[in-house]
XYZ file of C-alpha atoms in Angstrom:
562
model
C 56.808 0.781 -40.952
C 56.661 -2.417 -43.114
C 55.134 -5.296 -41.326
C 56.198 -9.154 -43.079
C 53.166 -10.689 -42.447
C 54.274 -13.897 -43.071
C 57.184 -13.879 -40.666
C 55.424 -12.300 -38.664
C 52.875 -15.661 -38.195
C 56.349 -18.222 -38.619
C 57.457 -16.612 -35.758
C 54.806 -16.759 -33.347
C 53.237 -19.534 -33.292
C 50.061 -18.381 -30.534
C 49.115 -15.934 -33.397
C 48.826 -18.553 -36.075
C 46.482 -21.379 -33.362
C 44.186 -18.488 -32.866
C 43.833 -17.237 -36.129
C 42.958 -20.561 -37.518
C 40.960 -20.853 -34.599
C 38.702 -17.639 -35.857
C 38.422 -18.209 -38.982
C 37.591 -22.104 -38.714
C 34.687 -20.852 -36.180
C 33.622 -18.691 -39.041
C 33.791 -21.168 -42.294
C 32.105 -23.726 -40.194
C 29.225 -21.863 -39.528
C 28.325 -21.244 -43.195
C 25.655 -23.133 -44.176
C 25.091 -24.296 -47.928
C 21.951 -25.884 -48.355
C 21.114 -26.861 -44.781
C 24.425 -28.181 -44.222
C 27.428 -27.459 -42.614
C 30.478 -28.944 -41.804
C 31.233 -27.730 -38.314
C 33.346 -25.773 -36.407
C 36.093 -28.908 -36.197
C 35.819 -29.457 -39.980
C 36.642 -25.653 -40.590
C 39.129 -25.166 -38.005
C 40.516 -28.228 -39.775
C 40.396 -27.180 -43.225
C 42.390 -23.681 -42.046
C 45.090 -25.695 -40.452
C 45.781 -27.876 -43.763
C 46.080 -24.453 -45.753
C 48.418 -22.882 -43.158
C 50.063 -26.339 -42.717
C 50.734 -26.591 -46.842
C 52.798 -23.317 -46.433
C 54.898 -24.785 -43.591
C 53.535 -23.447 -40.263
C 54.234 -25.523 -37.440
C 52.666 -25.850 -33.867
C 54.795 -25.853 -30.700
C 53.875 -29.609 -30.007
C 52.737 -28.991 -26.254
C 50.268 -26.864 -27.615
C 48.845 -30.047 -29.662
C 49.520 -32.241 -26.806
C 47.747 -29.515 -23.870
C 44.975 -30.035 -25.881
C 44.742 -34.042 -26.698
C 44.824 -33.747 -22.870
C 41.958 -31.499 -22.116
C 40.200 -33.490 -25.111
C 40.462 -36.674 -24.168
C 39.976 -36.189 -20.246
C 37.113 -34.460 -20.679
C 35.260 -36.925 -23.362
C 35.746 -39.255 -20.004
C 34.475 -37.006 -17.566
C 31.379 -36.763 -19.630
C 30.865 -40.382 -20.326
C 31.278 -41.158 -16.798
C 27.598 -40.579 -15.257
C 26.102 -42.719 -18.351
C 28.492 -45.828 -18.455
C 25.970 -47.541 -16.146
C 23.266 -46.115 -17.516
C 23.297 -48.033 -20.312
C 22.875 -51.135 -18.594
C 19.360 -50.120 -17.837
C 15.886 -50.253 -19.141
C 16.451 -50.122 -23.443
C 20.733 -49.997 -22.175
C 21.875 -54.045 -22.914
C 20.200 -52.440 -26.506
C 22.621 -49.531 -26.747
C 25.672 -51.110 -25.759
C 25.078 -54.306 -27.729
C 24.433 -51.893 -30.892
C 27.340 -49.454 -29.846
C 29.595 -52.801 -29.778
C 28.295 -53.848 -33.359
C 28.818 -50.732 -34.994
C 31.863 -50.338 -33.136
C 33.106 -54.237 -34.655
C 31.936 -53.133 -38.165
C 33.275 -50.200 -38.647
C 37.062 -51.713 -37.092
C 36.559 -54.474 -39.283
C 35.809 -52.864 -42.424
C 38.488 -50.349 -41.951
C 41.037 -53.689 -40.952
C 39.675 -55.662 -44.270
C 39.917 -52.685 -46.612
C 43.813 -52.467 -45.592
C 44.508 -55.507 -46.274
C 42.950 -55.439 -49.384
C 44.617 -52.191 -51.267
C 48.060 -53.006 -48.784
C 47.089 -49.711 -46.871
C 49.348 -48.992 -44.118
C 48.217 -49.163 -40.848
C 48.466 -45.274 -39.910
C 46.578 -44.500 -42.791
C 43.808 -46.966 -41.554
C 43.332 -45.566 -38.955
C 43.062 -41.657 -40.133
C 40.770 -43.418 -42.574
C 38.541 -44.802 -39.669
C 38.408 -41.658 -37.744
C 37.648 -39.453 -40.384
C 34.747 -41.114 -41.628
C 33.127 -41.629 -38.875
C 34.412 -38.139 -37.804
C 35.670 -39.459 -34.469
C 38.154 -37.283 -32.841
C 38.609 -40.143 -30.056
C 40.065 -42.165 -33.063
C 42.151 -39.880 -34.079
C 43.569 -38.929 -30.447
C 43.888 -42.835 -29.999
C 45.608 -43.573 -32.891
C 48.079 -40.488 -33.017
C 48.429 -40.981 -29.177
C 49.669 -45.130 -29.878
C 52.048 -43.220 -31.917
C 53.802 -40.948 -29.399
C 53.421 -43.022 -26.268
C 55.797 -45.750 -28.539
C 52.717 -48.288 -28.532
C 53.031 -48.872 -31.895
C 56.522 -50.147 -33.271
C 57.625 -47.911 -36.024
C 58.489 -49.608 -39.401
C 61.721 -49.320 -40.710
C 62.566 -46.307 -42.801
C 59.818 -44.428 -40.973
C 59.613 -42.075 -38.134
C 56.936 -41.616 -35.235
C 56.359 -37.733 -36.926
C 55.875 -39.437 -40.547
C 53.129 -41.812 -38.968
C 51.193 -39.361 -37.601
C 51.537 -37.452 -40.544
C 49.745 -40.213 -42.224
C 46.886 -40.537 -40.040
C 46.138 -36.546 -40.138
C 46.274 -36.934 -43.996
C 43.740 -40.030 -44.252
C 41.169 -38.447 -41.620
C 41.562 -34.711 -43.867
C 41.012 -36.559 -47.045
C 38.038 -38.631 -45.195
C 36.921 -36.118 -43.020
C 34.451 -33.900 -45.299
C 32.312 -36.980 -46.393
C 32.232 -38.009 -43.079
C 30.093 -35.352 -41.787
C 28.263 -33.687 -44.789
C 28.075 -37.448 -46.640
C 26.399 -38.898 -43.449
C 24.171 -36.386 -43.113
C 22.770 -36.764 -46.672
C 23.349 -40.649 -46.305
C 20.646 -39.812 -42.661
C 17.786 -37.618 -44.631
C 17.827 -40.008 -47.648
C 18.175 -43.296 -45.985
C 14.330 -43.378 -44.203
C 12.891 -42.850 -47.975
C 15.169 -45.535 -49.660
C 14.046 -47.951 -46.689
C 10.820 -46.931 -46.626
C 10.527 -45.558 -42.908
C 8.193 -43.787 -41.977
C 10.093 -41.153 -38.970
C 6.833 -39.349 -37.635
C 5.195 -42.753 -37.110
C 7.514 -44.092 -35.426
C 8.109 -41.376 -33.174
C 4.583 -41.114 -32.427
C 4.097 -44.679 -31.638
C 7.296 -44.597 -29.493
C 5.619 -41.309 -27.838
C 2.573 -43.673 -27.081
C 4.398 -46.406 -25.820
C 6.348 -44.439 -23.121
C 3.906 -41.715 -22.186
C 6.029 -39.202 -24.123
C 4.120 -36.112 -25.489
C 4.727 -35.660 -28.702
C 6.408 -32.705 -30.318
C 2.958 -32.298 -32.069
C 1.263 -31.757 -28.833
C 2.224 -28.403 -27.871
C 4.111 -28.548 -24.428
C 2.676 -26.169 -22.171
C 4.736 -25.629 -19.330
C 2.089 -25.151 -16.467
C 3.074 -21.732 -13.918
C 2.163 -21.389 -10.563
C -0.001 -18.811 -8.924
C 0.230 -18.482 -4.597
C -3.372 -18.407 -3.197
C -4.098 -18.644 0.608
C -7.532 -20.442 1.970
C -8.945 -20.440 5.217
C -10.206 -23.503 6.745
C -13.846 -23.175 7.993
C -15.691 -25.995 7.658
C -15.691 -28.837 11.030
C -15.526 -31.683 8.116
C -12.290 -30.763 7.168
C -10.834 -30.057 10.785
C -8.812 -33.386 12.698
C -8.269 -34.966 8.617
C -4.570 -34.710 7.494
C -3.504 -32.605 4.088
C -3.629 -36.430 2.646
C -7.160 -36.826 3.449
C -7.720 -33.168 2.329
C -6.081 -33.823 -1.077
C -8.259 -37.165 -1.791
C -11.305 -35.683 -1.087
C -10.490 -32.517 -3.229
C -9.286 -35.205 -5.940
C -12.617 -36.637 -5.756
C -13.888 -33.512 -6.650
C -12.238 -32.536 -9.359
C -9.596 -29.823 -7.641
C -6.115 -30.452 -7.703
C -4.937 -28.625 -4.381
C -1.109 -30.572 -4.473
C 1.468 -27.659 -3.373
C 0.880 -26.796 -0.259
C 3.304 -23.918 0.859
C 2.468 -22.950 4.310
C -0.087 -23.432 7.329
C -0.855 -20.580 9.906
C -2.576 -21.334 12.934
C -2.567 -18.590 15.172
C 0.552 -16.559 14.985
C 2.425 -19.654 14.095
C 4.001 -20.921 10.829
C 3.713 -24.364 10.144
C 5.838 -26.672 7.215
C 2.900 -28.649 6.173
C 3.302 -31.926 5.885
C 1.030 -35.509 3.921
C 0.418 -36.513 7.762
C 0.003 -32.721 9.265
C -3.418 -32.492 10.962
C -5.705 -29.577 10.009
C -7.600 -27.267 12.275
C -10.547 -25.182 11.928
C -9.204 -21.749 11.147
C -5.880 -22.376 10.065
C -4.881 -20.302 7.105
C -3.019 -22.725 4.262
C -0.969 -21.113 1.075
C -1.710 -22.958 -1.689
C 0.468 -23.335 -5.303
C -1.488 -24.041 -7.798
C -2.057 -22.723 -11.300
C -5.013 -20.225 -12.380
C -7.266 -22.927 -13.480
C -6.866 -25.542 -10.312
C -7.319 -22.376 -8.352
C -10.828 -22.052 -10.101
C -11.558 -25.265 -9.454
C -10.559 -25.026 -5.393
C -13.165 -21.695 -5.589
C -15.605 -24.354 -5.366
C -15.027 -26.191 -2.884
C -16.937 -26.218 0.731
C -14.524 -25.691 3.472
C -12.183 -23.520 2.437
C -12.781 -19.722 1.902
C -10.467 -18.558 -0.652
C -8.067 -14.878 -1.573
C -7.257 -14.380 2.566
C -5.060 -11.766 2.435
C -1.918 -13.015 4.516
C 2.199 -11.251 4.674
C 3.265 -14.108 6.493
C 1.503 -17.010 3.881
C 1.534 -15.529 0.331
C 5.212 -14.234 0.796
C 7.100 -16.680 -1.319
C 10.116 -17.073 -2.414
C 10.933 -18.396 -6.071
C 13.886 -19.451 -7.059
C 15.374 -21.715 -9.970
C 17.319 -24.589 -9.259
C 19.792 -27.193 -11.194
C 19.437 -30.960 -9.941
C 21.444 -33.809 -10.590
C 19.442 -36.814 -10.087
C 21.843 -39.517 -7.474
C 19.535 -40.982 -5.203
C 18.580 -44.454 -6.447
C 14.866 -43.929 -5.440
C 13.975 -41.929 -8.480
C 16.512 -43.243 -10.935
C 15.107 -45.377 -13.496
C 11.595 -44.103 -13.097
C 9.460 -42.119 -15.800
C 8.402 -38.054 -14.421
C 4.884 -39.255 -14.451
C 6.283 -41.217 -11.343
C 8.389 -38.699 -9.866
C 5.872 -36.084 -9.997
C 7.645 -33.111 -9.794
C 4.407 -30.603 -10.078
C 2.045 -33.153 -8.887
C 3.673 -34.288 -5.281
C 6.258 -31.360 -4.973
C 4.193 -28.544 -6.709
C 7.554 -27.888 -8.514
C 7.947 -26.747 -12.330
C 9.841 -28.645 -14.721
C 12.008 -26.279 -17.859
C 14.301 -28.416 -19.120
C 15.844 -32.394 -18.891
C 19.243 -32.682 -20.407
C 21.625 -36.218 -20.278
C 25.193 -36.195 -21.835
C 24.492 -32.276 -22.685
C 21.472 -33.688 -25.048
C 17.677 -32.145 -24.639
C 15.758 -35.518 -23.315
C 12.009 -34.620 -24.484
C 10.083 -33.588 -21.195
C 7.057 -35.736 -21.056
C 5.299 -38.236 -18.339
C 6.998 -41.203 -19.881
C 10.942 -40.186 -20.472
C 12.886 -42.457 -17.979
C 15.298 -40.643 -15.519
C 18.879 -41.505 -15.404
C 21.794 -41.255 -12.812
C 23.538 -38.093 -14.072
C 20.950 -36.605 -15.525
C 20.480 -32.620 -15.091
C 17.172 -31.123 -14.352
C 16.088 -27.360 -14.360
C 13.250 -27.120 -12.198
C 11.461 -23.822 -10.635
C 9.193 -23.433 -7.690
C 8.948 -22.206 -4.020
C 12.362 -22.601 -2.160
C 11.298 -24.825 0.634
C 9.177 -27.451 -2.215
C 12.689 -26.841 -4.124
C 14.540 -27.971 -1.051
C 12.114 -31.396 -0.502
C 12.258 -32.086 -3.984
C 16.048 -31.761 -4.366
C 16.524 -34.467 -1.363
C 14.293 -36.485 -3.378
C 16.171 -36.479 -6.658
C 19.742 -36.028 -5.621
C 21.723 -32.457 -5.281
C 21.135 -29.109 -6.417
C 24.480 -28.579 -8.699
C 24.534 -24.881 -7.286
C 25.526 -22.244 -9.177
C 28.975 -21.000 -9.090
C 31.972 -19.872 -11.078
C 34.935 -21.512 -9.260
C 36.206 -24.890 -11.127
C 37.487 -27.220 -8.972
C 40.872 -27.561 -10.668
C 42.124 -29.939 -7.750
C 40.473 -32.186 -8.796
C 40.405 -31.669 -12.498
C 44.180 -32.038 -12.215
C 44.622 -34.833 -9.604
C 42.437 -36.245 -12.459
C 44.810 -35.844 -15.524
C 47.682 -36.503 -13.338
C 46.065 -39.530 -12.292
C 45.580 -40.870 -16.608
C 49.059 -39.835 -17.735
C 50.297 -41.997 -14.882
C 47.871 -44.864 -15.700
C 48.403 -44.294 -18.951
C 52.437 -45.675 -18.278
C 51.554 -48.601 -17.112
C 52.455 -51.590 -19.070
C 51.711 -55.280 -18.935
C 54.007 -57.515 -21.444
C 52.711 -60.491 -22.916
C 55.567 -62.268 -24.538
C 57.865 -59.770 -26.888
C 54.841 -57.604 -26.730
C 54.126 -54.619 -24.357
C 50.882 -54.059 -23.430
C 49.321 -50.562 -22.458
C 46.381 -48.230 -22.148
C 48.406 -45.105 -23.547
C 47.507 -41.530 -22.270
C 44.422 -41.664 -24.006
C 43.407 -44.660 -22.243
C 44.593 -43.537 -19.162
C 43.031 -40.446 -19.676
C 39.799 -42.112 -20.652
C 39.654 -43.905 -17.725
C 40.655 -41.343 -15.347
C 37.614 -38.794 -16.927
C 35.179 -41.544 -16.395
C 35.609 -42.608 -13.056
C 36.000 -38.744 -11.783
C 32.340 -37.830 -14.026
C 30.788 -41.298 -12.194
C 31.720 -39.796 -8.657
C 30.535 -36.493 -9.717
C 27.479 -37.944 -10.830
C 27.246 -39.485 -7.846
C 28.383 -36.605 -5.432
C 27.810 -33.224 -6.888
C 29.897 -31.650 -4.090
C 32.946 -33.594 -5.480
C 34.932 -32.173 -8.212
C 32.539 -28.700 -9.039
C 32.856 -28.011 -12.951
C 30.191 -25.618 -14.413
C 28.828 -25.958 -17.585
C 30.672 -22.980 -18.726
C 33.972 -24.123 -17.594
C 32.961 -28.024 -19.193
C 32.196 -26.561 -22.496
C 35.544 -24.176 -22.732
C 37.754 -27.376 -21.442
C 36.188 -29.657 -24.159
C 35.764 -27.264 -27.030
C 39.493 -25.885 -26.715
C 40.841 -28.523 -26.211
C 39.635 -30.320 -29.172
C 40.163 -27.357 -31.691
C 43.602 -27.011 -30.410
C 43.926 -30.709 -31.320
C 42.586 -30.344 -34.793
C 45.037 -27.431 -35.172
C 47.853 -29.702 -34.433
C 46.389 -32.400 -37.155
C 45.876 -30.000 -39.601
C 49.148 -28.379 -40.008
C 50.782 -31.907 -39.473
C 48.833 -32.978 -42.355
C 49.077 -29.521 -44.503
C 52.510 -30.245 -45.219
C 51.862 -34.043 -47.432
C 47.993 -33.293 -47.885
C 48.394 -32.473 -52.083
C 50.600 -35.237 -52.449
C 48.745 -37.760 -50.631
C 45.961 -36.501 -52.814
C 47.777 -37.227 -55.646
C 48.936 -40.706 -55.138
C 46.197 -42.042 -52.360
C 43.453 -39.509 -52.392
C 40.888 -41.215 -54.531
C 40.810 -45.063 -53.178
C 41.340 -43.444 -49.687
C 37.580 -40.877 -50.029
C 36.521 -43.822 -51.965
C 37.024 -46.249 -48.799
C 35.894 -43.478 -46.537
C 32.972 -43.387 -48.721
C 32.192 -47.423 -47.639
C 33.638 -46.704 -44.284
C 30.857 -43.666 -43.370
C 27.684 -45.653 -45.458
C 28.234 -49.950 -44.844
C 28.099 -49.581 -40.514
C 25.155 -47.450 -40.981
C 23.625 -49.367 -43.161
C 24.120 -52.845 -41.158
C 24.071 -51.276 -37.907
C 20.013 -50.287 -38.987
C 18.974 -53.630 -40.136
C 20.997 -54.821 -36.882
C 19.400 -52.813 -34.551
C 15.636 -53.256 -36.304
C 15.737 -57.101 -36.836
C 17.749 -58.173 -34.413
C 17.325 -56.192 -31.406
C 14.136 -54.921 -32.755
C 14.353 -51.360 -32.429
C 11.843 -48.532 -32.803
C 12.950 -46.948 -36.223
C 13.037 -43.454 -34.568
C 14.828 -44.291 -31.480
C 17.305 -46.852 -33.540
C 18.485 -43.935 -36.194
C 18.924 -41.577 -32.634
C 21.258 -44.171 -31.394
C 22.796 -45.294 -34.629
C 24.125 -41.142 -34.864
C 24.900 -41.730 -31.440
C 27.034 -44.881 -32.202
C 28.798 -42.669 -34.781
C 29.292 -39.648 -32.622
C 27.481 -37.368 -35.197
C 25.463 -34.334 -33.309
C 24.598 -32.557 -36.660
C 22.874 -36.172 -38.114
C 21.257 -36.916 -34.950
C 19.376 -32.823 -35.454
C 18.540 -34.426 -39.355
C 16.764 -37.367 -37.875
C 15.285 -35.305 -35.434
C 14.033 -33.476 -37.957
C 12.875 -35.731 -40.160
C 10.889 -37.716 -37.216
C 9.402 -34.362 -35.889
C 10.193 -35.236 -32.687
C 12.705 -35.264 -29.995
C 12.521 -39.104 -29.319
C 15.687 -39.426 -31.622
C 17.356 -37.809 -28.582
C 16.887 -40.637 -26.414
C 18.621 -43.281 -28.599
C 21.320 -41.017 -29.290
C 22.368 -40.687 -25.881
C 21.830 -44.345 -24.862
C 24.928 -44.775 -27.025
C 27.236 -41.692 -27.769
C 29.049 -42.220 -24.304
C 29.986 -45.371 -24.257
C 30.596 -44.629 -28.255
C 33.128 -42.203 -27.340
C 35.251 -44.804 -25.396
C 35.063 -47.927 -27.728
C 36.400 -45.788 -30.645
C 39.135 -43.881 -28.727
C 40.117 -47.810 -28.030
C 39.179 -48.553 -31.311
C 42.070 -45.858 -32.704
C 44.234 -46.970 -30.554
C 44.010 -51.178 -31.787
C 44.168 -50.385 -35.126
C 47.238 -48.271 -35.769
C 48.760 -51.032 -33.480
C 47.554 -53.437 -35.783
């Protein structure tokens, strides 16, 4: 049996998406000397090749997946629109907006300069800033008939165009930045670990220097047998053991009698109730002590706990905006703090980092300190494997149709697009997720797979579009377009940091986080994170990659309009 290989991928076109897919995973994970262009920038790179030889993409495939994409990006944004409007946030979004205006305007001034058409502009400014919002924008103001095509031309030639300027931009923009990141700090004369540190110092934050010991608890029960400590309330109790030097904060469980008693700050002690205590081994030693309470009692009913592991979004306005130090997870709830993540970024887990609305918490400790802390902070996002694809699709339903609607000023029509729509739609339904982490249930798992497939079946779609005029756009436009992508990628960095430091007067650390942030960059924000030694990079970064995402899908959308 002879098998055609190649009509065998012409004519099934499933077989050619996933095998680009594969093998775009795979030449995106090699690494050549610390860098690496990505999964997206080798998926890419496949597509072109099979593209060059003529194999074409169902366009709903390309089209399922702008729409997962882009809806998604939104739903993700969402929780930290209004974020950024807080604390260091009028910093962020005034910075996102700059970088955002320079980057628009170079990419509008170089066209006008070398006469470069307006779909090529815009590949060019997606590429290098490595944007795939741009892109979707741009290619999207193509096919929703937002753009007027010129005569001679077609919709499918436009969007050729802008694939073919964001391929030929593309591989500067993400292993040039990343070079243009490590070098930069020398050439300026930055000093990374400094400023992190100082930052660190300012906030509260420990830095990454300071090993982070993540303190466990132990369950110890006490017996109450001294008159001085019976009629005084676990408040009392607690400043007096303060006094001394013994940090008794988690209580568990009274006993008096043969009853079980919540504690509570106001519950009144009596001599010979039996308390459980969490604590760890050395505030244990410290309660060993103590006069009053006789310690190791040997109780079923009291040292029987049950731990358990719980995911928190934070809602309720009492503890957003305030540092952990204030919160006090271990010291008022006798809870254990693993992990702090915003936008699907590690936040550094110290005293001083600031929580925001959205923001996801793993936190261990005894279910019924879980349950008191969890009505403190917001809702436990439970665990579960159902999506709630009601609502994801009342959701996309809900952009495409915004997405129609036109306003028209003059001759000219006026319009979000679907990606707009889209945008919109995502962000409103992440805010009142955010909000209400009953509403709309999406695990991580099920986030990720929307997000990530989506956007490599996108790239699929813009590869082999592009594959087919790539080596003669090479020929005839290829060097003044890497050239421009080449300004494009290094001038917004480059003003957006002496922006951001003299202007807004930005810590150097947290300013290079946000300016990766502003540029949507993942890989340069783990080079500057590297480079500072610290995680503080983190915290700029994410005060400006959401609302990032949503100028530059705009951004696309303007420009190829223009």
């Amino acid at each position: 049996m002879i098998i055609d290989l190649a009509q065998l991928f012409h004519n099934n076109s499933l077989l050619v998406v996933f095998t680009i897919i594969a093998f775009g995973y795979l030449i995106g994970n090699i690494k050549i000397a610390r860098f690496e262009i990505g999964v997206t920038g080798g998926v890419l790179l496949c597509a072109l090749v099979f593209g060059h030889y003529n194999f074409q993409l169902d366009p709903i495939v390309q089209s399922l997946g702008f729409t997962l994409f882009i809806y998604s990006v939104g739903w993700q944004a969402g929780p930290q629109i209004l974020n950024v409007l807080r604390l260091d946030g009028p910093r962020y979004l005034v910075l996102t907006l700059f970088m955002t205006a320079v980057s628009f305007s170079l990419v509008f001034g170089l066209a006008a300069v070398i006469d470069l058409p307006s779909s090529y502009a815009a590949g060019l400014m997606a590429g290098s800033l490595t944007s795939t919002p741009t892109l979707v924008g741009a290619q999207n103001a193509v096919t929703s008939g937002l753009v007027r095509v010129p005569e001679g031309a077609t919709a499918r030639s436009l969007i050729e165009n802008i694939s073919v300027a964001y391929a030929i931009t593309y591989i500067f923009g993400t292993v040039g930045l990343l070079m243009v990141v490590r070098i930069l700090p020398s050439i300026l004369r930055v000093d990374l670990v400094a400023a992190a540190l100082q930052f660190s110092k300012e906030r509260g934050i420990k830095s990454d220097r300071e090993k982070y010991r993540v303190k466990r608890p132990i369950l110890r029960a006490y017996a109450v047998d001294d008159p001085d400590l019976a009629g005084k309330t676990f408040d009392e109790i607690l400043s007096r053991h303060e006094a001394q030097s013994a940090n008794l904060r988690a209580f568990y469980r009274l006993k008096r009698g043969s009853e079980l008693i919540e504690p509570r700050s106001d519950t009144i002690v009596e001599m010979g109730d039996k308390v459980a205590v969490f604590a760890t081994p050395e505030e244990h030693a410290e309660a060993h002590k103590l006069p009053g309470l006789t310690a190791d009692i040997l109780d079923e009913d009291l040292i029987d706990a049950e731990i358990d592991v719980a995911e928190i979004v934070i809602t309720n306005p009492a503890s957003v905006g305030k540092p952990l130090a204030e919160i006090g997870i271990y010291d008022k709830f006798g809870c254990f703090l693993s992990s702090l993540t915003r936008s699907q970024i590690q936040m550094p887990v110290s005293p001083g980092t600031v929580v925001q609305r959205g923001d996801v918490m793993i936190v261990s400790g005894e279910r019924l300190a879980l349950d008191r802390l969890i009505a403190h902070l917001g809702a436990e996002d439970r665990k579960a494997v159902e999506t709630d694809l009601l609502t994801f699709a009342a959701g996309i339903v809900a952009g495409l149709i915004i997405g129609q609607i036109t306003v028209k000023i003059g001759s000219i029509d006026i319009g979000l697009g679907n990606a707009g729509g889209l945008l919109l739609s995502g962000i409103c339904v992440g805010f009142l997720r955010a909000n209400r982490p009953t509403f709309g249930r999406m695990p991580a798992a099920a986030r990720f797979i929307f997000m990530e497939l989506g956007l490599l079946l996108f790239m699929v779609g813009v590869g082999l579009n592009a594959g087919g005029g790539i080596v003669g756009a090479l020929a005839s436009l290829g060097p003044i377009l890497f050239a421009c992508g080449v300004v494009v990628t290094c001038v917004p960095l480059l003003v957006g940091y002496a922006f951001g430091r003299f202007a807004l007067n930005m810590n150097p650390a947290l300013l290079f986080g946000a300016l990766t942030g502003a540029m949507t960059s993942t890989p340069a924000l783990g080079i500057v994170q590297q480079a500072a030694k610290s995680t503080v990079p983190a915290l700029g970064y994410a005060g400006t990659y959401a609302l990032a995402n949503v100028l530059l899908t705009l951004a696309g959308t303007a420009i190829v309009m223009l």
